[in-house]
Amino acid sequence: QVQLVESGGGSVQVGGSLRLACAASGYTDSRYCMAWFRQAPGKEREGVAFIDSTGVTSYAASVKGRFTISQDNAKNTLYLQMNSLKPEDTALYYCTTGPGVVGACNHNYWGQGTQVTVSS
């Protein structure tokens, strides 16, 4: 059974930083893609950052240069370092995983989400 558990969300002021973590278990495919998505109230879900088992990464234009996705394979943990946060980054952030590579990810499994709130 695949489980993804996000943590690290919270409230921060504009310009601040947060680091989200996603602890993954039960996924055994050696070729995989992991990603962070977010959804704000009244808005569509948005793919924020992607990474695959080869280490290739990709970012949405709205976060490029501010957010960094990384993974610690020894800890089976995915991270999202978020810097220079803006009010428009406020959303529920989800971790996903599935087979594929960056550009062709299958988001078969989702975590429960962690809330990020940025206030001015």
Short mmCIF file of N, CA, C and O in Angstrom, two decimals:
data_model
loop_
_atom_site.label_atom_id
_atom_site.label_comp_id
_atom_site.label_asym_id
_atom_site.label_seq_id
_atom_site.Cartn_x
_atom_site.Cartn_y
_atom_site.Cartn_z
N GLN A 1 0.84 -1.19 0.00
CA GLN A 1 0.00 0.00 0.00
C GLN A 1 0.89 1.25 0.00
O GLN A 1 1.75 1.42 0.87
N VAL A 2 0.66 2.11 -0.97
CA VAL A 2 1.45 3.33 -1.08
C VAL A 2 0.87 4.39 -0.15
O VAL A 2 -0.34 4.62 -0.13
N GLN A 3 1.74 5.01 0.61
CA GLN A 3 1.32 6.11 1.49
C GLN A 3 2.24 7.30 1.29
O GLN A 3 3.46 7.16 1.20
N LEU A 4 1.63 8.47 1.22
CA LEU A 4 2.35 9.73 1.12
C LEU A 4 1.83 10.63 2.23
O LEU A 4 0.63 10.89 2.31
N VAL A 5 2.74 11.11 3.08
CA VAL A 5 2.34 11.93 4.21
C VAL A 5 3.12 13.23 4.17
O VAL A 5 4.34 13.25 4.35
N GLU A 6 2.39 14.33 3.93
CA GLU A 6 3.01 15.65 3.86
C GLU A 6 3.11 16.28 5.24
O GLU A 6 2.28 16.01 6.12
N SER A 7 4.10 17.15 5.40
CA SER A 7 4.26 17.93 6.63
C SER A 7 5.00 19.21 6.29
O SER A 7 5.52 19.35 5.17
N GLY A 8 5.04 20.13 7.23
CA GLY A 8 5.83 21.34 7.07
C GLY A 8 5.05 22.59 6.69
O GLY A 8 5.62 23.67 6.61
N GLY A 9 3.75 22.42 6.44
CA GLY A 9 2.96 23.60 6.12
C GLY A 9 2.79 24.50 7.34
O GLY A 9 3.15 24.14 8.46
N GLY A 10 2.25 25.68 7.09
CA GLY A 10 2.01 26.61 8.18
C GLY A 10 1.74 27.99 7.66
O GLY A 10 1.48 28.18 6.47
N SER A 11 1.78 28.95 8.57
CA SER A 11 1.55 30.35 8.22
C SER A 11 2.86 31.10 8.25
O SER A 11 3.66 30.93 9.17
N VAL A 12 3.05 31.95 7.24
CA VAL A 12 4.29 32.71 7.13
C VAL A 12 3.98 34.06 6.51
O VAL A 12 2.98 34.20 5.79
N GLN A 13 4.81 35.04 6.77
CA GLN A 13 4.61 36.36 6.17
C GLN A 13 5.23 36.43 4.79
O GLN A 13 6.11 35.62 4.43
N VAL A 14 4.78 37.39 4.02
CA VAL A 14 5.32 37.62 2.67
C VAL A 14 6.84 37.72 2.74
O VAL A 14 7.40 38.38 3.62
N GLY A 15 7.49 37.03 1.81
CA GLY A 15 8.94 37.04 1.77
C GLY A 15 9.59 35.94 2.59
O GLY A 15 10.81 35.73 2.49
N GLY A 16 8.79 35.24 3.38
CA GLY A 16 9.33 34.18 4.22
C GLY A 16 9.56 32.89 3.48
O GLY A 16 9.35 32.80 2.26
N SER A 17 9.97 31.87 4.24
CA SER A 17 10.30 30.57 3.66
C SER A 17 9.64 29.45 4.45
O SER A 17 9.40 29.59 5.65
N LEU A 18 9.38 28.36 3.75
CA LEU A 18 8.91 27.13 4.36
C LEU A 18 9.52 25.96 3.60
O LEU A 18 9.81 26.08 2.40
N ARG A 19 9.69 24.85 4.30
CA ARG A 19 10.11 23.62 3.63
C ARG A 19 9.08 22.54 3.90
O ARG A 19 8.85 22.16 5.04
N LEU A 20 8.46 22.07 2.82
CA LEU A 20 7.52 20.97 2.92
C LEU A 20 8.25 19.64 2.77
O LEU A 20 9.25 19.55 2.05
N ALA A 21 7.74 18.63 3.44
CA ALA A 21 8.30 17.28 3.33
C ALA A 21 7.18 16.29 3.02
O ALA A 21 6.04 16.49 3.43
N CYS A 22 7.51 15.24 2.30
CA CYS A 22 6.55 14.19 1.97
C CYS A 22 7.24 12.84 2.21
O CYS A 22 8.17 12.49 1.46
N ALA A 23 6.80 12.14 3.22
CA ALA A 23 7.35 10.83 3.53
C ALA A 23 6.59 9.78 2.72
O ALA A 23 5.37 9.66 2.84
N ALA A 24 7.33 9.04 1.90
CA ALA A 24 6.72 8.05 1.01
C ALA A 24 7.03 6.64 1.46
O ALA A 24 8.14 6.35 1.92
N SER A 25 6.05 5.76 1.32
CA SER A 25 6.28 4.36 1.64
C SER A 25 5.42 3.48 0.74
O SER A 25 4.39 3.92 0.23
N GLY A 26 5.90 2.27 0.48
CA GLY A 26 5.12 1.29 -0.25
C GLY A 26 5.23 1.35 -1.76
O GLY A 26 4.67 0.49 -2.44
N TYR A 27 5.97 2.31 -2.32
CA TYR A 27 6.10 2.41 -3.78
C TYR A 27 7.41 1.78 -4.19
O TYR A 27 8.47 2.23 -3.76
N THR A 28 7.37 0.77 -5.03
CA THR A 28 8.57 -0.02 -5.31
C THR A 28 9.11 0.14 -6.73
O THR A 28 10.18 -0.39 -7.04
N ASP A 29 8.42 0.85 -7.61
CA ASP A 29 8.90 1.01 -8.98
C ASP A 29 10.17 1.85 -8.97
O ASP A 29 10.19 2.94 -8.40
N SER A 30 11.23 1.36 -9.63
CA SER A 30 12.50 2.09 -9.61
C SER A 30 12.50 3.29 -10.55
O SER A 30 13.35 4.17 -10.44
N ARG A 31 11.56 3.32 -11.47
CA ARG A 31 11.39 4.48 -12.34
C ARG A 31 10.10 5.18 -11.92
O ARG A 31 9.02 4.61 -12.05
N TYR A 32 10.25 6.38 -11.40
CA TYR A 32 9.08 7.07 -10.85
C TYR A 32 9.21 8.56 -11.05
O TYR A 32 10.31 9.09 -11.33
N CYS A 33 8.11 9.22 -10.90
CA CYS A 33 8.04 10.67 -10.91
C CYS A 33 7.32 11.11 -9.64
O CYS A 33 6.31 10.50 -9.26
N MET A 34 7.83 12.12 -8.98
CA MET A 34 7.15 12.68 -7.82
C MET A 34 6.91 14.17 -8.08
O MET A 34 7.65 14.80 -8.85
N ALA A 35 5.89 14.69 -7.44
CA ALA A 35 5.53 16.07 -7.73
C ALA A 35 4.84 16.72 -6.54
O ALA A 35 4.32 16.03 -5.66
N TRP A 36 4.83 18.03 -6.55
CA TRP A 36 4.04 18.84 -5.65
C TRP A 36 2.98 19.57 -6.47
O TRP A 36 3.32 20.22 -7.46
N PHE A 37 1.74 19.43 -6.04
CA PHE A 37 0.63 20.19 -6.61
C PHE A 37 0.08 21.10 -5.52
O PHE A 37 0.33 20.88 -4.33
N ARG A 38 -0.68 22.10 -5.94
CA ARG A 38 -1.36 22.95 -4.96
C ARG A 38 -2.71 23.33 -5.49
O ARG A 38 -2.95 23.37 -6.70
N GLN A 39 -3.61 23.62 -4.55
CA GLN A 39 -4.94 24.10 -4.92
C GLN A 39 -5.41 25.12 -3.92
O GLN A 39 -5.46 24.85 -2.72
N ALA A 40 -5.73 26.30 -4.43
CA ALA A 40 -6.28 27.38 -3.62
C ALA A 40 -7.80 27.37 -3.77
O ALA A 40 -8.32 26.91 -4.80
N PRO A 41 -8.52 27.89 -2.77
CA PRO A 41 -9.98 27.93 -2.86
C PRO A 41 -10.46 28.64 -4.12
O PRO A 41 -9.98 29.74 -4.44
N GLY A 42 -11.35 28.00 -4.86
CA GLY A 42 -11.90 28.61 -6.05
C GLY A 42 -11.00 28.57 -7.27
O GLY A 42 -11.36 29.11 -8.32
N LYS A 43 -9.84 27.92 -7.14
CA LYS A 43 -8.91 27.86 -8.27
C LYS A 43 -8.66 26.40 -8.66
O LYS A 43 -8.87 25.48 -7.87
N GLU A 44 -8.18 26.22 -9.88
CA GLU A 44 -7.85 24.87 -10.35
C GLU A 44 -6.56 24.38 -9.69
O GLU A 44 -5.69 25.18 -9.32
N ARG A 45 -6.46 23.06 -9.59
CA ARG A 45 -5.24 22.48 -9.07
C ARG A 45 -4.09 22.74 -10.03
O ARG A 45 -4.26 22.65 -11.25
N GLU A 46 -2.92 23.05 -9.49
CA GLU A 46 -1.76 23.44 -10.29
C GLU A 46 -0.56 22.57 -9.94
O GLU A 46 -0.24 22.41 -8.76
N GLY A 47 0.11 22.04 -10.94
CA GLY A 47 1.36 21.33 -10.73
C GLY A 47 2.47 22.34 -10.49
O GLY A 47 2.68 23.23 -11.32
N VAL A 48 3.17 22.24 -9.38
CA VAL A 48 4.14 23.24 -8.97
C VAL A 48 5.57 22.82 -9.31
O VAL A 48 6.34 23.61 -9.86
N ALA A 49 5.93 21.59 -8.97
CA ALA A 49 7.31 21.13 -9.17
C ALA A 49 7.30 19.62 -9.34
O ALA A 49 6.49 18.93 -8.73
N PHE A 50 8.24 19.15 -10.17
CA PHE A 50 8.30 17.73 -10.53
C PHE A 50 9.74 17.25 -10.47
O PHE A 50 10.67 18.00 -10.78
N ILE A 51 9.91 15.98 -10.09
CA ILE A 51 11.24 15.36 -10.10
C ILE A 51 11.06 13.88 -10.40
O ILE A 51 10.06 13.28 -9.99
N ASP A 52 12.01 13.31 -11.15
CA ASP A 52 11.89 11.89 -11.42
C ASP A 52 13.09 11.12 -10.85
O ASP A 52 13.99 11.71 -10.25
N SER A 53 13.09 9.82 -11.07
CA SER A 53 14.11 8.96 -10.47
C SER A 53 15.50 9.21 -11.03
O SER A 53 16.49 8.76 -10.44
N THR A 54 15.59 9.92 -12.17
CA THR A 54 16.91 10.25 -12.72
C THR A 54 17.42 11.59 -12.20
O THR A 54 18.54 11.99 -12.50
N GLY A 55 16.57 12.30 -11.45
CA GLY A 55 16.96 13.58 -10.90
C GLY A 55 16.56 14.79 -11.73
O GLY A 55 16.83 15.93 -11.34
N VAL A 56 15.90 14.56 -12.85
CA VAL A 56 15.44 15.68 -13.67
C VAL A 56 14.31 16.41 -12.94
O VAL A 56 13.44 15.77 -12.33
N THR A 57 14.32 17.73 -13.00
CA THR A 57 13.30 18.54 -12.33
C THR A 57 12.63 19.48 -13.32
O THR A 57 13.17 19.80 -14.39
N SER A 58 11.44 19.93 -12.92
CA SER A 58 10.71 20.90 -13.72
C SER A 58 9.83 21.71 -12.77
O SER A 58 9.37 21.19 -11.76
N TYR A 59 9.61 22.99 -13.13
CA TYR A 59 8.85 23.88 -12.26
C TYR A 59 7.81 24.66 -13.07
O TYR A 59 8.02 24.98 -14.24
N ALA A 60 6.73 24.99 -12.39
CA ALA A 60 5.78 25.92 -12.97
C ALA A 60 6.42 27.29 -13.05
O ALA A 60 7.24 27.67 -12.20
N ALA A 61 6.02 28.07 -14.04
CA ALA A 61 6.61 29.40 -14.23
C ALA A 61 6.37 30.28 -13.01
O ALA A 61 7.20 31.14 -12.68
N SER A 62 5.26 30.07 -12.32
CA SER A 62 4.90 30.91 -11.18
C SER A 62 5.83 30.73 -9.98
O SER A 62 5.86 31.59 -9.10
N VAL A 63 6.59 29.63 -9.94
CA VAL A 63 7.44 29.38 -8.78
C VAL A 63 8.92 29.24 -9.15
O VAL A 63 9.77 29.14 -8.26
N LYS A 64 9.21 29.24 -10.43
CA LYS A 64 10.59 29.03 -10.86
C LYS A 64 11.50 30.10 -10.28
O LYS A 64 11.17 31.29 -10.31
N GLY A 65 12.62 29.66 -9.72
CA GLY A 65 13.56 30.59 -9.10
C GLY A 65 13.30 30.84 -7.63
O GLY A 65 14.15 31.39 -6.93
N ARG A 66 12.13 30.42 -7.16
CA ARG A 66 11.78 30.61 -5.74
C ARG A 66 11.65 29.27 -5.00
O ARG A 66 11.95 29.18 -3.82
N PHE A 67 11.16 28.26 -5.70
CA PHE A 67 10.93 26.94 -5.10
C PHE A 67 11.97 25.95 -5.62
O PHE A 67 12.39 26.03 -6.79
N THR A 68 12.35 24.99 -4.77
CA THR A 68 13.28 23.94 -5.16
C THR A 68 12.75 22.59 -4.69
O THR A 68 12.48 22.42 -3.50
N ILE A 69 12.62 21.66 -5.62
CA ILE A 69 12.19 20.30 -5.28
C ILE A 69 13.43 19.42 -5.16
O ILE A 69 14.39 19.56 -5.93
N SER A 70 13.42 18.53 -4.17
CA SER A 70 14.55 17.63 -3.99
C SER A 70 14.06 16.34 -3.33
O SER A 70 12.93 16.28 -2.83
N GLN A 71 14.90 15.34 -3.32
CA GLN A 71 14.52 14.08 -2.71
C GLN A 71 15.69 13.48 -1.97
O GLN A 71 16.85 13.63 -2.39
N ASP A 72 15.40 12.82 -0.87
CA ASP A 72 16.39 12.09 -0.10
C ASP A 72 16.00 10.62 -0.21
O ASP A 72 15.08 10.17 0.47
N ASN A 73 16.68 9.90 -1.09
CA ASN A 73 16.30 8.51 -1.35
C ASN A 73 16.50 7.63 -0.12
O ASN A 73 15.76 6.67 0.09
N ALA A 74 17.51 7.93 0.69
CA ALA A 74 17.77 7.13 1.88
C ALA A 74 16.62 7.24 2.87
O ALA A 74 16.33 6.28 3.61
N LYS A 75 15.96 8.40 2.88
CA LYS A 75 14.86 8.62 3.81
C LYS A 75 13.50 8.47 3.13
O LYS A 75 12.46 8.64 3.79
N ASN A 76 13.49 8.17 1.82
CA ASN A 76 12.23 8.08 1.07
C ASN A 76 11.37 9.32 1.29
O ASN A 76 10.16 9.22 1.55
N THR A 77 12.01 10.46 1.18
CA THR A 77 11.32 11.72 1.47
C THR A 77 11.53 12.71 0.34
O THR A 77 12.65 12.86 -0.17
N LEU A 78 10.45 13.36 -0.03
CA LEU A 78 10.45 14.43 -1.03
C LEU A 78 10.33 15.76 -0.30
O LEU A 78 9.62 15.85 0.70
N TYR A 79 11.03 16.77 -0.80
CA TYR A 79 11.00 18.09 -0.18
C TYR A 79 10.59 19.16 -1.20
O TYR A 79 10.78 19.00 -2.41
N LEU A 80 10.07 20.24 -0.67
CA LEU A 80 9.84 21.44 -1.46
C LEU A 80 10.28 22.63 -0.62
O LEU A 80 9.62 22.98 0.36
N GLN A 81 11.41 23.21 -0.99
CA GLN A 81 11.89 24.43 -0.33
C GLN A 81 11.24 25.62 -1.01
O GLN A 81 11.40 25.79 -2.23
N MET A 82 10.52 26.41 -0.24
CA MET A 82 9.79 27.55 -0.79
C MET A 82 10.34 28.83 -0.18
O MET A 82 10.27 29.03 1.04
N ASN A 83 10.91 29.68 -1.01
CA ASN A 83 11.48 30.95 -0.59
C ASN A 83 10.71 32.11 -1.23
O ASN A 83 9.99 31.93 -2.21
N SER A 84 10.92 33.29 -0.68
CA SER A 84 10.28 34.51 -1.21
C SER A 84 8.79 34.30 -1.43
O SER A 84 8.23 34.60 -2.49
N LEU A 85 8.14 33.78 -0.41
CA LEU A 85 6.72 33.42 -0.54
C LEU A 85 5.85 34.66 -0.75
O LEU A 85 6.12 35.74 -0.21
N LYS A 86 4.79 34.47 -1.56
CA LYS A 86 3.85 35.52 -1.89
C LYS A 86 2.45 35.11 -1.44
O LYS A 86 2.18 33.91 -1.30
N PRO A 87 1.55 36.06 -1.28
CA PRO A 87 0.17 35.70 -0.89
C PRO A 87 -0.47 34.71 -1.88
O PRO A 87 -1.24 33.84 -1.46
N GLU A 88 -0.13 34.81 -3.14
CA GLU A 88 -0.70 33.91 -4.15
C GLU A 88 -0.16 32.48 -4.05
O GLU A 88 -0.64 31.59 -4.75
N ASP A 89 0.82 32.25 -3.17
CA ASP A 89 1.29 30.88 -2.92
C ASP A 89 0.40 30.17 -1.89
O ASP A 89 0.57 28.96 -1.66
N THR A 90 -0.53 30.90 -1.28
CA THR A 90 -1.43 30.30 -0.31
C THR A 90 -2.28 29.23 -0.96
O THR A 90 -2.97 29.48 -1.97
N ALA A 91 -2.21 28.01 -0.42
CA ALA A 91 -2.94 26.88 -1.01
C ALA A 91 -2.73 25.64 -0.16
O ALA A 91 -1.89 25.63 0.76
N LEU A 92 -3.49 24.61 -0.49
CA LEU A 92 -3.25 23.29 0.06
C LEU A 92 -2.27 22.58 -0.87
O LEU A 92 -2.53 22.50 -2.08
N TYR A 93 -1.15 22.13 -0.34
CA TYR A 93 -0.10 21.52 -1.14
C TYR A 93 -0.14 20.00 -0.98
O TYR A 93 -0.15 19.48 0.13
N TYR A 94 -0.12 19.31 -2.13
CA TYR A 94 -0.18 17.86 -2.17
C TYR A 94 1.09 17.28 -2.78
O TYR A 94 1.65 17.83 -3.72
N CYS A 95 1.48 16.13 -2.27
CA CYS A 95 2.57 15.34 -2.82
C CYS A 95 1.96 14.20 -3.64
O CYS A 95 0.94 13.63 -3.26
N THR A 96 2.58 13.89 -4.79
CA THR A 96 2.10 12.79 -5.61
C THR A 96 3.26 11.92 -6.07
O THR A 96 4.41 12.36 -6.09
N THR A 97 2.94 10.69 -6.47
CA THR A 97 3.94 9.83 -7.08
C THR A 97 3.27 8.86 -8.03
O THR A 97 2.06 8.66 -7.99
N GLY A 98 4.08 8.26 -8.89
CA GLY A 98 3.59 7.30 -9.86
C GLY A 98 4.68 7.00 -10.86
O GLY A 98 5.75 7.62 -10.83
N PRO A 99 4.43 6.10 -11.80
CA PRO A 99 5.43 5.77 -12.82
C PRO A 99 5.59 6.91 -13.82
O PRO A 99 4.69 7.72 -14.01
N GLY A 100 6.78 6.96 -14.44
CA GLY A 100 7.00 7.96 -15.48
C GLY A 100 8.25 8.77 -15.26
O GLY A 100 9.05 8.50 -14.36
N VAL A 101 8.41 9.77 -16.11
CA VAL A 101 9.52 10.70 -16.03
C VAL A 101 8.96 12.10 -16.14
O VAL A 101 7.80 12.29 -16.52
N VAL A 102 9.78 13.10 -15.79
CA VAL A 102 9.35 14.49 -15.89
C VAL A 102 8.91 14.76 -17.34
O VAL A 102 9.61 14.45 -18.28
N GLY A 103 7.72 15.32 -17.45
CA GLY A 103 7.14 15.56 -18.76
C GLY A 103 6.12 14.52 -19.13
O GLY A 103 5.28 14.74 -20.02
N ALA A 104 6.17 13.38 -18.45
CA ALA A 104 5.22 12.28 -18.68
C ALA A 104 5.00 11.54 -17.37
O ALA A 104 5.19 10.33 -17.28
N CYS A 105 4.60 12.28 -16.35
CA CYS A 105 4.36 11.70 -15.02
C CYS A 105 2.95 11.14 -14.94
O CYS A 105 2.01 11.73 -15.49
N ASN A 106 2.81 10.06 -14.20
CA ASN A 106 1.50 9.53 -13.86
C ASN A 106 1.31 9.73 -12.37
O ASN A 106 2.05 9.18 -11.57
N HIS A 107 0.32 10.53 -12.02
CA HIS A 107 0.13 10.88 -10.61
C HIS A 107 -0.90 9.94 -10.01
O HIS A 107 -2.05 10.31 -9.75
N ASN A 108 -0.45 8.71 -9.77
CA ASN A 108 -1.39 7.68 -9.32
C ASN A 108 -1.73 7.77 -7.85
O ASN A 108 -2.80 7.31 -7.44
N TYR A 109 -0.82 8.31 -7.07
CA TYR A 109 -1.00 8.32 -5.62
C TYR A 109 -0.84 9.76 -5.10
O TYR A 109 0.03 10.50 -5.55
N TRP A 110 -1.70 10.09 -4.13
CA TRP A 110 -1.73 11.45 -3.57
C TRP A 110 -1.72 11.39 -2.06
O TRP A 110 -2.33 10.50 -1.45
N GLY A 111 -1.06 12.39 -1.46
CA GLY A 111 -1.14 12.56 -0.03
C GLY A 111 -2.38 13.33 0.34
O GLY A 111 -3.20 13.70 -0.51
N GLN A 112 -2.51 13.62 1.64
CA GLN A 112 -3.71 14.30 2.13
C GLN A 112 -3.59 15.81 2.09
O GLN A 112 -4.59 16.50 2.24
N GLY A 113 -2.39 16.31 1.89
CA GLY A 113 -2.18 17.74 1.74
C GLY A 113 -1.72 18.42 3.02
O GLY A 113 -1.98 17.95 4.13
N THR A 114 -1.02 19.53 2.85
CA THR A 114 -0.60 20.37 3.97
C THR A 114 -0.83 21.82 3.58
O THR A 114 -0.53 22.23 2.46
N GLN A 115 -1.41 22.59 4.50
CA GLN A 115 -1.83 23.96 4.19
C GLN A 115 -0.68 24.94 4.34
O GLN A 115 0.05 24.93 5.34
N VAL A 116 -0.54 25.80 3.34
CA VAL A 116 0.42 26.90 3.38
C VAL A 116 -0.36 28.20 3.26
O VAL A 116 -1.15 28.37 2.33
N THR A 117 -0.14 29.10 4.20
CA THR A 117 -0.82 30.40 4.20
C THR A 117 0.22 31.49 4.29
O THR A 117 1.03 31.51 5.22
N VAL A 118 0.20 32.41 3.32
CA VAL A 118 1.14 33.52 3.28
C VAL A 118 0.37 34.81 3.46
O VAL A 118 -0.53 35.12 2.68
N SER A 119 0.72 35.56 4.48
CA SER A 119 -0.01 36.79 4.79
C SER A 119 0.89 38.01 4.64
O SER A 119 2.10 37.94 4.84
N SER A 120 0.25 39.11 4.27
CA SER A 120 1.01 40.36 4.08
C SER A 120 0.97 41.21 5.33
O SER A 120 0.27 40.92 6.27
#
